[in-house]
Coordinates of C-alpha atoms in Angstrom, one line a residue:
M1 CA 9.1 -24.0 -4.3
T2 CA 11.3 -25.4 -1.5
A3 CA 10.4 -24.9 2.1
T4 CA 11.7 -21.9 3.9
P5 CA 14.3 -22.9 6.5
P6 CA 13.9 -21.4 9.9
L7 CA 16.2 -18.7 11.1
P8 CA 18.3 -20.1 13.9
E9 CA 17.3 -18.9 17.4
G10 CA 19.0 -15.8 18.6
Y11 CA 19.2 -14.1 15.2
E12 CA 17.0 -11.7 13.3
I13 CA 16.9 -10.5 9.6
S14 CA 16.2 -7.0 8.7
T15 CA 16.1 -5.0 5.4
D16 CA 16.3 -1.7 7.3
P17 CA 19.2 0.2 5.6
D18 CA 20.0 2.1 8.8
R19 CA 21.0 -1.1 10.5
I20 CA 23.6 -2.0 7.9
D21 CA 27.1 -1.8 9.4
A22 CA 28.7 -0.5 6.2
G23 CA 32.2 -0.6 7.7
R24 CA 31.9 -4.2 8.7
V25 CA 30.4 -5.2 5.4
H26 CA 33.2 -3.4 3.5
H27 CA 35.8 -5.2 5.6
W28 CA 34.2 -8.6 5.1
L29 CA 33.9 -8.2 1.4
S30 CA 37.1 -6.4 0.6
T31 CA 39.4 -8.7 2.6
D32 CA 37.7 -12.1 2.6
A33 CA 35.3 -12.4 -0.4
Y34 CA 36.9 -13.7 -3.6
W35 CA 34.6 -11.7 -5.8
A36 CA 35.2 -8.3 -4.0
L37 CA 38.8 -8.4 -2.8
G38 CA 40.2 -4.9 -2.7
R39 CA 36.8 -3.2 -3.3
S40 CA 37.0 0.4 -2.1
R41 CA 34.9 1.6 0.7
E42 CA 33.4 4.3 -1.6
K43 CA 32.4 1.7 -4.1
Q44 CA 30.9 -0.5 -1.4
D45 CA 28.9 2.4 0.0
R46 CA 27.5 3.2 -3.5
A47 CA 26.6 -0.5 -3.9
I48 CA 24.7 -0.5 -0.6
E49 CA 22.9 2.7 -1.5
G50 CA 21.7 1.4 -4.8
S51 CA 20.5 -2.0 -3.5
L52 CA 17.9 -3.8 -1.4
N53 CA 20.0 -4.8 1.6
F54 CA 19.6 -7.7 4.0
G55 CA 21.4 -8.0 7.3
V56 CA 21.4 -10.8 9.8
Y57 CA 21.9 -9.6 13.4
D58 CA 22.5 -11.2 16.8
A59 CA 19.2 -10.6 18.5
V60 CA 20.8 -9.8 21.9
S61 CA 23.8 -7.6 20.9
G62 CA 22.5 -6.2 17.6
E63 CA 25.8 -7.0 16.0
Q64 CA 25.6 -7.7 12.3
V65 CA 26.8 -11.2 11.4
A66 CA 25.8 -11.6 7.8
Y67 CA 24.9 -9.6 4.7
A68 CA 23.3 -9.9 1.3
R69 CA 22.2 -7.4 -1.3
V70 CA 19.9 -7.5 -4.3
V71 CA 20.1 -5.3 -7.4
T72 CA 16.6 -5.2 -8.8
D73 CA 13.9 -3.3 -10.7
R74 CA 11.4 -4.8 -8.2
A75 CA 9.3 -6.0 -11.1
T76 CA 11.0 -8.4 -13.5
F77 CA 14.6 -9.1 -12.5
A78 CA 16.9 -9.4 -9.5
W79 CA 20.6 -10.1 -9.0
L80 CA 21.5 -11.6 -5.6
C81 CA 25.1 -10.7 -4.7
D82 CA 27.6 -10.0 -1.9
V83 CA 26.2 -12.8 0.2
Y84 CA 28.5 -13.1 3.2
V85 CA 28.4 -14.8 6.6
D86 CA 30.9 -13.9 9.3
P87 CA 33.3 -16.9 9.8
S88 CA 32.5 -17.0 13.5
V89 CA 28.9 -17.9 12.9
R90 CA 29.1 -20.1 9.8
A91 CA 27.6 -23.7 9.7
K92 CA 24.6 -22.6 11.7
G93 CA 22.3 -22.2 8.8
L94 CA 22.4 -18.4 8.7
G95 CA 23.4 -18.2 5.0
T96 CA 20.6 -20.5 4.0
A97 CA 18.1 -18.6 6.1
L98 CA 19.3 -15.3 4.7
V99 CA 19.0 -16.4 1.1
A100 CA 15.5 -17.8 1.8
A101 CA 14.5 -14.5 3.3
V102 CA 15.7 -12.7 0.1
R103 CA 13.6 -15.2 -2.0
E104 CA 10.5 -14.7 0.2
R105 CA 10.9 -10.9 0.1
L106 CA 11.1 -10.9 -3.7
L107 CA 8.4 -13.5 -4.4
P108 CA 5.4 -11.1 -4.2
D109 CA 7.1 -8.8 -6.7
G110 CA 6.5 -11.3 -9.5
M111 CA 10.1 -11.6 -10.7
R112 CA 10.8 -13.8 -13.7
R113 CA 14.1 -14.8 -12.2
I114 CA 16.6 -14.1 -9.5
L115 CA 20.2 -14.6 -10.7
L116 CA 23.4 -15.1 -8.8
A117 CA 27.0 -16.3 -9.4
T118 CA 29.0 -18.5 -7.1
H119 CA 32.2 -20.5 -7.4
D120 CA 31.7 -22.6 -4.2
A121 CA 28.3 -22.5 -2.7
H122 CA 26.1 -24.3 -5.2
G123 CA 24.7 -26.6 -2.6
V124 CA 23.5 -23.8 -0.4
Y125 CA 21.5 -22.2 -3.3
E126 CA 20.3 -25.5 -4.7
K127 CA 18.6 -26.2 -1.3
L128 CA 16.5 -23.1 -2.0
G129 CA 15.5 -23.9 -5.5
F130 CA 18.3 -22.3 -7.5
T131 CA 19.5 -24.2 -10.5
A132 CA 22.1 -23.8 -13.2
L133 CA 21.0 -21.8 -16.2
D134 CA 19.1 -23.9 -18.8
R135 CA 20.6 -22.0 -21.6
P136 CA 23.8 -20.3 -20.5
D137 CA 24.6 -19.7 -24.2
Q138 CA 21.9 -17.1 -24.3
W139 CA 23.5 -15.0 -21.6
M140 CA 26.2 -12.4 -22.3
A141 CA 28.2 -10.0 -20.2
L142 CA 30.0 -6.8 -20.8
A143 CA 32.9 -6.6 -18.3
F144 CA 34.6 -3.4 -17.3
G145 CA 36.8 -5.0 -14.6
R146 CA 36.5 -4.3 -10.9

């Protein structure tokens, strides 16, 4: 297991669902995240309700600056998704620290695997121990669209 990177000073991570700024998360994802462009607020709110949510917050202002959610049975499987860091705070290590916090939170649950999909952030996830699927030919998907 790779070492857990420290959270940059001045930020905190929380899984408290009451701290999630759902409007901000919806705006980020529906306007700037290639995988969620155009996602409705209603759909995003349902996704938040059905997930284990992680927020990164400015420790002084309390403003949310990053988000990730996990869809999981909390026993065998987890899907990490909607990882987003506000452009104003990128390149500070917040994304890496956020994903590491997700990994550390799920580790005691004894998951067989945590999956994710990315087009452009392989390096971030590889630093934390994620690898390409050994047997992608064994995986299938049923797609309904957005």
